[in-house]
mmCIF file of C-alpha atoms and ligand atoms in Angstrom:
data_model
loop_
_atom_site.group_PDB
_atom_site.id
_atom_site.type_symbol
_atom_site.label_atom_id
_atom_site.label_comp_id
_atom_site.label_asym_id
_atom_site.label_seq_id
_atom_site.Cartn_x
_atom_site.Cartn_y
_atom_site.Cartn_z
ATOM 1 C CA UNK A 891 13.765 -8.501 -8.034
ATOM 2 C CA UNK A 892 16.869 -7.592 -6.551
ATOM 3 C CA UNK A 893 16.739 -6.738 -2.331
ATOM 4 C CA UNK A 894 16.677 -3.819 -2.569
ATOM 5 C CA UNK A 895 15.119 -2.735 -6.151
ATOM 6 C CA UNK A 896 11.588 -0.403 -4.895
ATOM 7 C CA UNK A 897 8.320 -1.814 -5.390
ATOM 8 C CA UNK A 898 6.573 0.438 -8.153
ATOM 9 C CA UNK A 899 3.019 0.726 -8.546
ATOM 10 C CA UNK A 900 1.087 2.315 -11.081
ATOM 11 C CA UNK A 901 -2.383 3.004 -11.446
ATOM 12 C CA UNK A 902 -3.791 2.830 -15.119
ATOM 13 C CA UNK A 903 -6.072 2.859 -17.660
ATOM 14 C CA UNK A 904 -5.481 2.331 -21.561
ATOM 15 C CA UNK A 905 -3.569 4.094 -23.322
ATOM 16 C CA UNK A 906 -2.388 6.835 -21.497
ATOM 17 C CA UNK A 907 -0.655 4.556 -18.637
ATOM 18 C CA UNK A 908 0.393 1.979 -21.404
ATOM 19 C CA UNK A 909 2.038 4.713 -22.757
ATOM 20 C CA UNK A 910 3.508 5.340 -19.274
ATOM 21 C CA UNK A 911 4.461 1.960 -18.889
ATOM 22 C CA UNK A 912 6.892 1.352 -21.646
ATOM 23 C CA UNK A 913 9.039 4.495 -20.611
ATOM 24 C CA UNK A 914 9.140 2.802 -17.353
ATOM 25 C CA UNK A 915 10.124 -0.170 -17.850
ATOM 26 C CA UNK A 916 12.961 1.296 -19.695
ATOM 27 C CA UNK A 917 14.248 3.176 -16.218
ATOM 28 C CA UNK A 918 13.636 0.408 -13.701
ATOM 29 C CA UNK A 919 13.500 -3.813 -13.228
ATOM 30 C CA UNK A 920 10.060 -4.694 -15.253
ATOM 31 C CA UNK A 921 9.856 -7.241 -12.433
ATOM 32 C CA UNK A 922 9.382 -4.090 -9.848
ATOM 33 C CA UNK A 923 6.435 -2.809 -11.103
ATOM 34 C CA UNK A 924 3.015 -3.607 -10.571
ATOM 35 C CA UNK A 925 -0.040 -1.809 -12.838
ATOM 36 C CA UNK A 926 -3.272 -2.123 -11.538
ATOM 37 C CA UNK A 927 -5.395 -1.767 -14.002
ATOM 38 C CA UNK A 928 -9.240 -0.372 -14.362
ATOM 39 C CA UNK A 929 -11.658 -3.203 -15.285
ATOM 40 C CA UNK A 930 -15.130 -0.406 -15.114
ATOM 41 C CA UNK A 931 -14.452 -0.781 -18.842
ATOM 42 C CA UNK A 932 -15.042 -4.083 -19.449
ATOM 43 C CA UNK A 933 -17.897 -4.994 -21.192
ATOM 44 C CA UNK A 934 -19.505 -9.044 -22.551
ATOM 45 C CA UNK A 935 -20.247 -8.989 -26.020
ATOM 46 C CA UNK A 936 -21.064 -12.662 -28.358
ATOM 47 C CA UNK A 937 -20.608 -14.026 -24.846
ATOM 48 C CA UNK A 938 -16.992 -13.193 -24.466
ATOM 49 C CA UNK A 939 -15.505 -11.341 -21.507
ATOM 50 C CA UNK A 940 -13.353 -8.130 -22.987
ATOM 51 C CA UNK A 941 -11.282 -6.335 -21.212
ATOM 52 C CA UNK A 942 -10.075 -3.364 -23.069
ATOM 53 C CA UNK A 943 -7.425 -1.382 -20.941
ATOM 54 C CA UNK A 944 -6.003 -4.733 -19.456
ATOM 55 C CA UNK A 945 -5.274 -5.701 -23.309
ATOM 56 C CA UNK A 946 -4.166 -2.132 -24.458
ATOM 57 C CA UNK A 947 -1.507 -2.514 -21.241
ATOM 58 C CA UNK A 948 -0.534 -6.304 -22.637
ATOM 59 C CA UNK A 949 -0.027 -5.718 -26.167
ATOM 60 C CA UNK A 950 1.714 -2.192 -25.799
ATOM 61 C CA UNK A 951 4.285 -3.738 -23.571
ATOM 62 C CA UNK A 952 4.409 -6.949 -25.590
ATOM 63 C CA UNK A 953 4.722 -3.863 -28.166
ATOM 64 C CA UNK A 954 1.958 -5.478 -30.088
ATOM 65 C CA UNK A 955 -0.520 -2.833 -30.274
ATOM 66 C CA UNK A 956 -1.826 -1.468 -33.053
ATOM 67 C CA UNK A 957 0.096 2.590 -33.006
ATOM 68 C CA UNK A 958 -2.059 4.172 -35.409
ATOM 69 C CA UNK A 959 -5.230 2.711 -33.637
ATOM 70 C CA UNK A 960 -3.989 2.668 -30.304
ATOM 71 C CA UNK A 961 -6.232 -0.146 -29.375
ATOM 72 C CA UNK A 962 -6.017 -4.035 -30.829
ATOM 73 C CA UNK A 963 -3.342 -5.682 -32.331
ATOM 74 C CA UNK A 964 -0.818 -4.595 -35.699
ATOM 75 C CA UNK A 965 -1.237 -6.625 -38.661
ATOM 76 C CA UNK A 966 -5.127 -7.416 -37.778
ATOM 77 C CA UNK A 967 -7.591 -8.687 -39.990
ATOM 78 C CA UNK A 968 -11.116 -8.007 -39.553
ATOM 79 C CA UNK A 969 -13.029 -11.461 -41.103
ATOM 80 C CA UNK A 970 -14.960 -12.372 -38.309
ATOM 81 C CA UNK A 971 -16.722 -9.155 -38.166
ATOM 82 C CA UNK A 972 -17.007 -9.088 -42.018
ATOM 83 C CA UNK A 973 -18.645 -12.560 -41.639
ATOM 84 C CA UNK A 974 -20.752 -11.210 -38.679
ATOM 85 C CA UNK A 975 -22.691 -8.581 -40.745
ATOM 86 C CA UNK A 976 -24.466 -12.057 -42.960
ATOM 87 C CA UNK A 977 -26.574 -12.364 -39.652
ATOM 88 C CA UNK A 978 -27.247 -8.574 -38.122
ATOM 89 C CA UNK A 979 -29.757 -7.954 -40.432
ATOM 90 C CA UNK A 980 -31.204 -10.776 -39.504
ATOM 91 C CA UNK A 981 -31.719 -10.574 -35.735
ATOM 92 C CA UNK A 982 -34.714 -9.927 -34.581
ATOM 93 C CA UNK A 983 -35.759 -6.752 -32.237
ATOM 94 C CA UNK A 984 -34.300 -6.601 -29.053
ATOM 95 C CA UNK A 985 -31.658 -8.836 -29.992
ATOM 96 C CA UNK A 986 -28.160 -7.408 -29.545
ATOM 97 C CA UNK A 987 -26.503 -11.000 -31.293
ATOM 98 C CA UNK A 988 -23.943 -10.011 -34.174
ATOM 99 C CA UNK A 989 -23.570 -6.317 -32.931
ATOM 100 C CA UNK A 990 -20.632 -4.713 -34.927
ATOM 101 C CA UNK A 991 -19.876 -1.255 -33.570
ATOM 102 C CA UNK A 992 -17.130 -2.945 -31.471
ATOM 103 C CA UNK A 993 -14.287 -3.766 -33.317
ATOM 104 C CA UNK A 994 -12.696 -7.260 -32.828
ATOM 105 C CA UNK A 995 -9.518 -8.235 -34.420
ATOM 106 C CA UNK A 996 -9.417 -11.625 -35.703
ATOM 107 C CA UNK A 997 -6.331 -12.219 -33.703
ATOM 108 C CA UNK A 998 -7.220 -10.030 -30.853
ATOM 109 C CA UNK A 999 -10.306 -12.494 -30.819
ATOM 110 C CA UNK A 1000 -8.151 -15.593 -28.883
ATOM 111 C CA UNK A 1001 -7.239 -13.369 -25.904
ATOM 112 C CA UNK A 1002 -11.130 -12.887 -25.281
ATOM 113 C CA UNK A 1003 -11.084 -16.704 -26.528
ATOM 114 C CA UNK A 1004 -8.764 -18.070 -23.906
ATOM 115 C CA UNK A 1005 -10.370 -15.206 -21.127
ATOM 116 C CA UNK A 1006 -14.016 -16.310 -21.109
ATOM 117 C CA UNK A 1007 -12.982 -20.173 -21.566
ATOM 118 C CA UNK A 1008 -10.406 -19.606 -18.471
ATOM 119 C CA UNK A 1009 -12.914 -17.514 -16.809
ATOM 120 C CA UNK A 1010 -16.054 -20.446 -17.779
ATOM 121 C CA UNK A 1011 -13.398 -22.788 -15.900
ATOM 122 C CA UNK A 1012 -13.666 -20.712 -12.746
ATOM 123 C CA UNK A 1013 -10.452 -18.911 -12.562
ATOM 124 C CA UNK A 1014 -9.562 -15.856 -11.543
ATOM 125 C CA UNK A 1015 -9.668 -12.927 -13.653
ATOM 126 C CA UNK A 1016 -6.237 -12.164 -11.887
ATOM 127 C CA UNK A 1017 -4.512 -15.537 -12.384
ATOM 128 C CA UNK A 1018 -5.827 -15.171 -16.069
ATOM 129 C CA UNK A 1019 -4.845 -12.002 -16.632
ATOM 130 C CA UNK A 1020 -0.670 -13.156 -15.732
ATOM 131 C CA UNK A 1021 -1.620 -15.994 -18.033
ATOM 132 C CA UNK A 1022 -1.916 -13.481 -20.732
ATOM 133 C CA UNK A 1023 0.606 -11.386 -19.805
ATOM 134 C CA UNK A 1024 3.372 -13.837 -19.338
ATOM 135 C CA UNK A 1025 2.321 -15.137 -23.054
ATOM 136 C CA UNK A 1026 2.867 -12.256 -24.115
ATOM 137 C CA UNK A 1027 6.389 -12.181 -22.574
ATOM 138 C CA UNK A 1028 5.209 -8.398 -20.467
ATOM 139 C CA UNK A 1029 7.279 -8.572 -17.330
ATOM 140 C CA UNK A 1030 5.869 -6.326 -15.453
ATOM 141 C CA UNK A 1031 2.706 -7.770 -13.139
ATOM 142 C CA UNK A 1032 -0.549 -6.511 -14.872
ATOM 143 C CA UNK A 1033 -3.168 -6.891 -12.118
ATOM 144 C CA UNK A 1034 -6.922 -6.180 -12.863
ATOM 145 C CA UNK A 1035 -8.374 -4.160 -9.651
ATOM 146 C CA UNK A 1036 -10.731 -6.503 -8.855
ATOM 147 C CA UNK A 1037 -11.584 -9.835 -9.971
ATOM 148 C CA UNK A 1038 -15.218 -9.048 -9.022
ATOM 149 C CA UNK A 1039 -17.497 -7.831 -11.498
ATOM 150 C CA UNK A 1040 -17.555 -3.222 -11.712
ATOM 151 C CA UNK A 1041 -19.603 -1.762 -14.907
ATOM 152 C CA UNK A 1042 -18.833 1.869 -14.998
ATOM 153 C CA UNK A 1043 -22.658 3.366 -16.602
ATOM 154 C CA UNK A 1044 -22.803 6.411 -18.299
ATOM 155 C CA UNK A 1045 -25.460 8.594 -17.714
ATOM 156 C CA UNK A 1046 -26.177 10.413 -21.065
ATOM 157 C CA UNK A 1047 -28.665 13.152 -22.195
ATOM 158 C CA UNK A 1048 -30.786 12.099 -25.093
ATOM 159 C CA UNK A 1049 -33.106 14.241 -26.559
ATOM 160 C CA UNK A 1050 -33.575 15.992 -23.184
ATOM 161 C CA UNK A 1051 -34.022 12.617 -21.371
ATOM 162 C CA UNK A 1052 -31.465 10.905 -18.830
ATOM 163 C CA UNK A 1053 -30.273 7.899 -20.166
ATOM 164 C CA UNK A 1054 -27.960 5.262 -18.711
ATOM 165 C CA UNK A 1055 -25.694 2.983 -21.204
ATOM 166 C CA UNK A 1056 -22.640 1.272 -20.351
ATOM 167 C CA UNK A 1057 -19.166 2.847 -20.982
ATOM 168 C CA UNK A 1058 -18.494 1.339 -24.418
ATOM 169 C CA UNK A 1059 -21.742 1.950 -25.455
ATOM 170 C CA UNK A 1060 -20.815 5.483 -24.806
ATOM 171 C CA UNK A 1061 -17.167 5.362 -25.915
ATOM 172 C CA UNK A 1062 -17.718 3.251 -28.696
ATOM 173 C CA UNK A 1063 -20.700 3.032 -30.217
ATOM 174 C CA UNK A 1064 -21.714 6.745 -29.689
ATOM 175 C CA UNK A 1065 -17.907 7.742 -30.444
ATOM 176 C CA UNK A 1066 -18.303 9.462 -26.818
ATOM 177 C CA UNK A 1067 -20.153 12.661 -28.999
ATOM 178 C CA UNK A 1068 -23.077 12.959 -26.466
ATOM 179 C CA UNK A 1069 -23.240 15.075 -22.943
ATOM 180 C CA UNK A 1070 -22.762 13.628 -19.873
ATOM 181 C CA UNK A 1071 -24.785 13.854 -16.509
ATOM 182 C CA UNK A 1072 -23.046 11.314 -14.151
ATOM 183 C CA UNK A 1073 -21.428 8.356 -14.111
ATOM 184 C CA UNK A 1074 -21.854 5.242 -11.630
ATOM 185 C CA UNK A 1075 -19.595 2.483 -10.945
ATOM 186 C CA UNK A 1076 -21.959 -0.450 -10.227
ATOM 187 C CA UNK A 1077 -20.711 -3.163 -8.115
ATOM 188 C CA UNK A 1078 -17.888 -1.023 -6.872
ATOM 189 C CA UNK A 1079 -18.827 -0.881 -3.710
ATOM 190 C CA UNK A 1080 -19.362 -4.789 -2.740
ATOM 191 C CA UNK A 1081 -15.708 -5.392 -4.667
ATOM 192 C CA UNK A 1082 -12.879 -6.609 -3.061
ATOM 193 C CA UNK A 1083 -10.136 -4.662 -4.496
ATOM 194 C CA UNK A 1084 -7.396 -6.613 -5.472
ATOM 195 C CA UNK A 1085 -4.882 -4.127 -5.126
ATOM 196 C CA UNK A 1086 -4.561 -2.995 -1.267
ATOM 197 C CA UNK A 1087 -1.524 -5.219 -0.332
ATOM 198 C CA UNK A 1088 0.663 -3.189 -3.618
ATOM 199 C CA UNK A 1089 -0.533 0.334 -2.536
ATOM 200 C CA UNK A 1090 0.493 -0.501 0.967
ATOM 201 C CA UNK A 1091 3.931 -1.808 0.127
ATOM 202 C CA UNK A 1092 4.996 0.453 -2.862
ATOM 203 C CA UNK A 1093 7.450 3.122 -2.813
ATOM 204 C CA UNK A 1094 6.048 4.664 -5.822
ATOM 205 C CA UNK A 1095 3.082 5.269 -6.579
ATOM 206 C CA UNK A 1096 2.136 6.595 -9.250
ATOM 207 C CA UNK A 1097 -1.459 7.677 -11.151
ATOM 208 C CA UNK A 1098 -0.806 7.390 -14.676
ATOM 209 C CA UNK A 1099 -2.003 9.999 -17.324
ATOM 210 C CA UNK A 1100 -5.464 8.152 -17.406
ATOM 211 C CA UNK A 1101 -9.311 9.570 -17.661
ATOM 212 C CA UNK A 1102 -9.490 10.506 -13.739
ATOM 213 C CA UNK A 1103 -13.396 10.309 -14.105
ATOM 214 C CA UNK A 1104 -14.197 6.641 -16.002
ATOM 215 C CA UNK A 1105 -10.293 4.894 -15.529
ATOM 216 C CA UNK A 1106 -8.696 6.339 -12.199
ATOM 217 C CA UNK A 1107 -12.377 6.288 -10.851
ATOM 218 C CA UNK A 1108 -13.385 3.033 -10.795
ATOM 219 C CA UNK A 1109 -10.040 2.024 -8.985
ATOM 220 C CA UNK A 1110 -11.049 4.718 -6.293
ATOM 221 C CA UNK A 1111 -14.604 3.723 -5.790
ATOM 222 C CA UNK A 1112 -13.012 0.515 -4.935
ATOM 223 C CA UNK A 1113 -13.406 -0.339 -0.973
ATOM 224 C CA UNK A 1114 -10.171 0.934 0.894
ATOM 225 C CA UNK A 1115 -7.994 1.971 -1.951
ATOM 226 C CA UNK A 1116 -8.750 6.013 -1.025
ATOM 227 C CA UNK A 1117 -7.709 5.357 2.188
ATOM 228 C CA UNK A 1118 -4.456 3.679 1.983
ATOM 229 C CA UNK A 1119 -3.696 6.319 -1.110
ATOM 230 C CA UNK A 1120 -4.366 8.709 1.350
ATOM 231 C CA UNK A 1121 -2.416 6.968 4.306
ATOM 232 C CA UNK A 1122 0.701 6.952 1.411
ATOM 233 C CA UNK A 1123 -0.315 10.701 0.066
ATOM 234 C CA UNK A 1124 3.595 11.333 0.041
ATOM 235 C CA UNK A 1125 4.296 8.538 -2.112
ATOM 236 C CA UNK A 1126 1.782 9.046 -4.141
ATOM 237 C CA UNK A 1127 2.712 11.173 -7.580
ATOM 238 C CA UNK A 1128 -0.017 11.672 -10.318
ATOM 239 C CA UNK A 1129 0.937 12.373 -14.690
ATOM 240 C CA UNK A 1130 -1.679 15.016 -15.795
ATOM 241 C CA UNK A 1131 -3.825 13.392 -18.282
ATOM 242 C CA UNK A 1132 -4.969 17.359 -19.404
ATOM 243 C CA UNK A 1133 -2.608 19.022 -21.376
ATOM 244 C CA UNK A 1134 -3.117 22.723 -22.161
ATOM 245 C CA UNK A 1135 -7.055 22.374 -21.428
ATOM 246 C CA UNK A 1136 -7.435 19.148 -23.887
ATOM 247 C CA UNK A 1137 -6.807 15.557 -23.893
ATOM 248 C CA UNK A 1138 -4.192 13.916 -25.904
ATOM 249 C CA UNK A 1139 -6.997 11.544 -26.958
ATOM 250 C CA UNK A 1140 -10.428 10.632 -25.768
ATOM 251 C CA UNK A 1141 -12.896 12.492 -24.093
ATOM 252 C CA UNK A 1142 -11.597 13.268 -20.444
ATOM 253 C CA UNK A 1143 -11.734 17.134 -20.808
ATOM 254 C CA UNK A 1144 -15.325 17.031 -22.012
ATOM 255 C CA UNK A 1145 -16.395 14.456 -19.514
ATOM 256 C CA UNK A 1146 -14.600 16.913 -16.836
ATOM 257 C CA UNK A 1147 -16.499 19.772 -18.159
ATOM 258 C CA UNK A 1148 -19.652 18.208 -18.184
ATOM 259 C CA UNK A 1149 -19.833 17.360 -14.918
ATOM 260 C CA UNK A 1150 -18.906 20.586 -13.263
ATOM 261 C CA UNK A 1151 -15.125 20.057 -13.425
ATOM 262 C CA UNK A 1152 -12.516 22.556 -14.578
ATOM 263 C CA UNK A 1153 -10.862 20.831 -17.990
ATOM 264 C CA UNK A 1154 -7.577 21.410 -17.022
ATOM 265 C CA UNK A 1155 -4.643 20.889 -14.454
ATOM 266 C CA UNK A 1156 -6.286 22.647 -11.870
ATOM 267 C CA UNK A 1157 -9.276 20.742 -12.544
ATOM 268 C CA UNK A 1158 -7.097 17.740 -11.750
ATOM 269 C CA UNK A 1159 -5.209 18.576 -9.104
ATOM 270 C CA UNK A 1160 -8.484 19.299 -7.115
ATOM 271 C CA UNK A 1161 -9.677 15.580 -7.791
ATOM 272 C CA UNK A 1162 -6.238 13.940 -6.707
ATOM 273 C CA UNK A 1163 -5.199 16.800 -3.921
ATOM 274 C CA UNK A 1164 -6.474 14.251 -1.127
ATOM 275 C CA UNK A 1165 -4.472 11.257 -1.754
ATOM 276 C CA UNK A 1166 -1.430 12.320 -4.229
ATOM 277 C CA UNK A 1167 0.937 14.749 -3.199
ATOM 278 C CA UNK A 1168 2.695 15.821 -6.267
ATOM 279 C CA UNK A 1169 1.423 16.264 -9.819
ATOM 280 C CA UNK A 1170 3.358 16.628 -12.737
ATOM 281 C CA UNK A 1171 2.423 19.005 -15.582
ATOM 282 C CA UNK A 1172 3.258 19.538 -19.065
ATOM 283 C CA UNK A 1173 5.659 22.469 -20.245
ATOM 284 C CA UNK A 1174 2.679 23.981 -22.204
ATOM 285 C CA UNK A 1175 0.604 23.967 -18.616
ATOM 286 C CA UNK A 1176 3.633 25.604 -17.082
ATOM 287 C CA UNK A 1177 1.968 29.190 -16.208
ATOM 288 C CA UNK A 1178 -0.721 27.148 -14.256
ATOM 289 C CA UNK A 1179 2.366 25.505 -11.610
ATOM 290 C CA UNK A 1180 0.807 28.286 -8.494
ATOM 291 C CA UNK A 1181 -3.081 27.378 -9.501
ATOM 292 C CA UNK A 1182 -1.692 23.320 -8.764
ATOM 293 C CA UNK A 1183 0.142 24.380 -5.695
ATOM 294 C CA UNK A 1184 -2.934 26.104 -3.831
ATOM 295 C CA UNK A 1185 -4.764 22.815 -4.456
ATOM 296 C CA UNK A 1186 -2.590 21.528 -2.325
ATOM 297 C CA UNK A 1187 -0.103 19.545 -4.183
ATOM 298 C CA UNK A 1188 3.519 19.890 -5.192
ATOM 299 C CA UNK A 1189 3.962 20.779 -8.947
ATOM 300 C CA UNK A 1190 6.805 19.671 -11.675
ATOM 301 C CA UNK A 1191 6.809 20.952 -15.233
ATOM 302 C CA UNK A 1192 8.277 18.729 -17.596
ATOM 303 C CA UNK A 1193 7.482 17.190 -21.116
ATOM 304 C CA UNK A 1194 4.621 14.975 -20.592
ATOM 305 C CA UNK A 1195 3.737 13.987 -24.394
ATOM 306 C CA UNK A 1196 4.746 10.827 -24.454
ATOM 307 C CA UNK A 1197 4.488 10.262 -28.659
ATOM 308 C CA UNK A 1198 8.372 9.117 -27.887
ATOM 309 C CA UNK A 1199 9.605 6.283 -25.988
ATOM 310 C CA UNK A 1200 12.231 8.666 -24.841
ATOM 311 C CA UNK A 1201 10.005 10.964 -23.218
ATOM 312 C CA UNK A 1202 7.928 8.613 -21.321
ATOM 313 C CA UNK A 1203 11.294 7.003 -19.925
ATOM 314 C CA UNK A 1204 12.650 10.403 -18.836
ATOM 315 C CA UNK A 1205 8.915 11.102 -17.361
ATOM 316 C CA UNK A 1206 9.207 7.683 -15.521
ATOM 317 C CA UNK A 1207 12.095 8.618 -13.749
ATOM 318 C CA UNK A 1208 11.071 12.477 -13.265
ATOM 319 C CA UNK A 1209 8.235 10.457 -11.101
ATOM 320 C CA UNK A 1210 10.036 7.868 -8.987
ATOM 321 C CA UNK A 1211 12.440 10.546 -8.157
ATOM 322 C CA UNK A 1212 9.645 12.639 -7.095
ATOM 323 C CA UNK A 1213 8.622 10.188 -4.468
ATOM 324 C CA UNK A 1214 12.102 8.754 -2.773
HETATM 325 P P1 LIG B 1688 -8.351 5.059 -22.734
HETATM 326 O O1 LIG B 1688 -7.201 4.501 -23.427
HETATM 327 O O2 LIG B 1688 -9.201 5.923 -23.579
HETATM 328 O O3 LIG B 1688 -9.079 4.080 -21.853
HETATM 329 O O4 LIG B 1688 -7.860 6.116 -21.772
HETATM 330 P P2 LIG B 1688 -6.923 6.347 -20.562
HETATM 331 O O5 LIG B 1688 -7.663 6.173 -19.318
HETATM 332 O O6 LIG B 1688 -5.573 5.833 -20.712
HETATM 333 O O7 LIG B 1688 -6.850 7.898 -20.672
HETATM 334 C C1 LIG B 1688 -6.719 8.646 -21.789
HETATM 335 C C2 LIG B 1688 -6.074 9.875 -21.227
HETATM 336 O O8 LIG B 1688 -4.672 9.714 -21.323
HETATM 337 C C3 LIG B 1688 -6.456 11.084 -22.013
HETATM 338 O O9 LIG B 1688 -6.936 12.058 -21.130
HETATM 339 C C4 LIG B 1688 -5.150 11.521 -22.643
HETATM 340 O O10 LIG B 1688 -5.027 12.918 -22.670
HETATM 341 C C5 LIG B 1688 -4.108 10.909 -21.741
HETATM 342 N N1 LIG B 1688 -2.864 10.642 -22.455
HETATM 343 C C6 LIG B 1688 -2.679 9.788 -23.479
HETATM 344 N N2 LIG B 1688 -1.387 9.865 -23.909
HETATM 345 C C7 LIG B 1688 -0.765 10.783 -23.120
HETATM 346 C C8 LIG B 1688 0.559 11.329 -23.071
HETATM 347 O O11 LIG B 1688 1.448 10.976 -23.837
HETATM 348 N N3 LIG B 1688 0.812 12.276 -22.115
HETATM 349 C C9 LIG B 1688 -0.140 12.696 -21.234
HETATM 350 N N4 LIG B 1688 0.186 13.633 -20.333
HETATM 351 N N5 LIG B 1688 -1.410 12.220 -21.277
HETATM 352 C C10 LIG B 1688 -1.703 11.290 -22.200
#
């Protein structure tokens, strides 16, 4: 990094901040920015450690990812879960061995390979996580927020009852097509974020168009990290996830909704008023800019869909230029 290129640091989850990513990357020295990265998500299935928003960053910056998807790898083949289905019917009750509902890639399968093995070996999910990265050839740093252990739980209503899976149980398995009562990021609070020294440091910060509820939230809940965002409030710029009321994908609106939220700019600006002090809206969001502002924050309209590598670029710089 040259002297005096800013520090850049960007909070994310999947797809939304990958997304974010590549435009910025485009505008600035890769080597300059730092992601920090929700790990609430991750989840141990067939005994491997997966880490789904730390990959989706990786491959879309290795520009790997699957587009259509928007999660795995292009070109995948699917044998080992083919081959998997011989023994489900098999297992006996209570058993979750051989469970299917999560698609893994046979390729995608070495980076949860080399993860758990690395992890088995006692490293840090940190130093494994630039291991991956750098083989990958992503020059950016891609830090996970802890290396300590957060599940983000879902409490769901079943049938009238209160019921608490874990997030890809929710996301995955039940498509995310139940209600929401809560959610609860366990561990969070004995973490040691591994993030504080970055949000300290950075010029720009910025809150990438992720779920604020189950991929900015987990990163909050973290020990300190509200604190210093709110110490750095001016430097501090959030992307609106919420475009015209709805997500661009995923179920951020509804989970919003469902737990008392407005589903909609406003809606965010109210969670991030504390510790961000501008938020950028989408064009299509544009009659909502005095709603934002008496939340508290400074509002810019621009074009936020980021379908184009273009747009996120331009978006990238709309944001650093917001906070310097
Ligand atoms: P995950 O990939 O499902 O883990 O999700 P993320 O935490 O990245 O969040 C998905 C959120 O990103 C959704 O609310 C989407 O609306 C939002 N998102 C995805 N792509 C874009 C985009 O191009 N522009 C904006 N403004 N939001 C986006």
């Amino acid at each position: 990094v040259e002297k005096n290129e800013p520090m850049i640091c960007v909070l994310a989850g999947g797809v939304g901040a990958a997304r974010f990513l590549r435009g910025l990357v485009r505008e600035v020295d890769p080597a300059s920015v730092t992601a920090v990265v929700n790990t609430g998500d991750d989840t141990i299935l067939h005994g491997l450690r997966i880490s789904p928003d730390l990959d989706t960053v990786t491959y879309t910056l290795a520009d790997a990812i699957d587009p259509v998807r928007q999660w795995g790898l292009r070109d995948e083949s699917w044998n080992m879960l083919e081959a998997l289905r011989r023994y489900e019917g098999r297992r006996p009750q209570g058993s979750s061995a051989a469970s299917t509902w999560f698609g893994l890639g046979d390729r995608d399968l070495a980076t949860h390979l080399y993860r758990t093995a690395r992890l088995a070996e006692g490293a840090l999910l940190s130093d494994i996580t630039t291991e991956i990265a750098q083989a990958w050839g992503v020059g950016i740093s891609i830090v996970p927020m802890t290396n300590d252990r957060v599940e983000t739980m879902v409490d769901v209503l079943d049938d009238g009852d209160v019921r608490r899976i874990t997030f890809q149980e929710y996301f995955v398995r039940h498509r995310h097509a139940v209600p929401i009562r809560g959610v609860d990021f366990v561990g969070a609070t004995e973490a040691v974020p591994a993030c504080l020294e970055v949000l300290a440091s950075a010029e720009t910060i910025v809150i990438a168009p992720s779920n604020p509820i189950v991929s900015i939230g987990p990163i909050r809940a973290l020990d300190g990290v509200d604190r210093v965002l709110r110490d750095r409030r001016d430097h501090v710029v959030a992307v609106s996830p919420i475009i015209a009321g709805g997500t661009v994908k995923g179920p951020a609106d509804r989970m919003m909704a469902e737990l008392g939220l407005e589903a909609s700019v406003t809606g965010v600006a109210r969670l991030y008023a504390e510790i961000c002090g501008t938020l950028i809206i989408d064009e299509r969001d544009a009659h909502l800019r005095d709603d934002v502002e008496r939340a508290g924050l400074r509002c810019i309209v621009t074009d936020t869909m980021m379908d184009d590598v273009g747009v996120a670029a331009r978006l990238a710089r709309t944001a650093i230029d917001a906070t310097s």
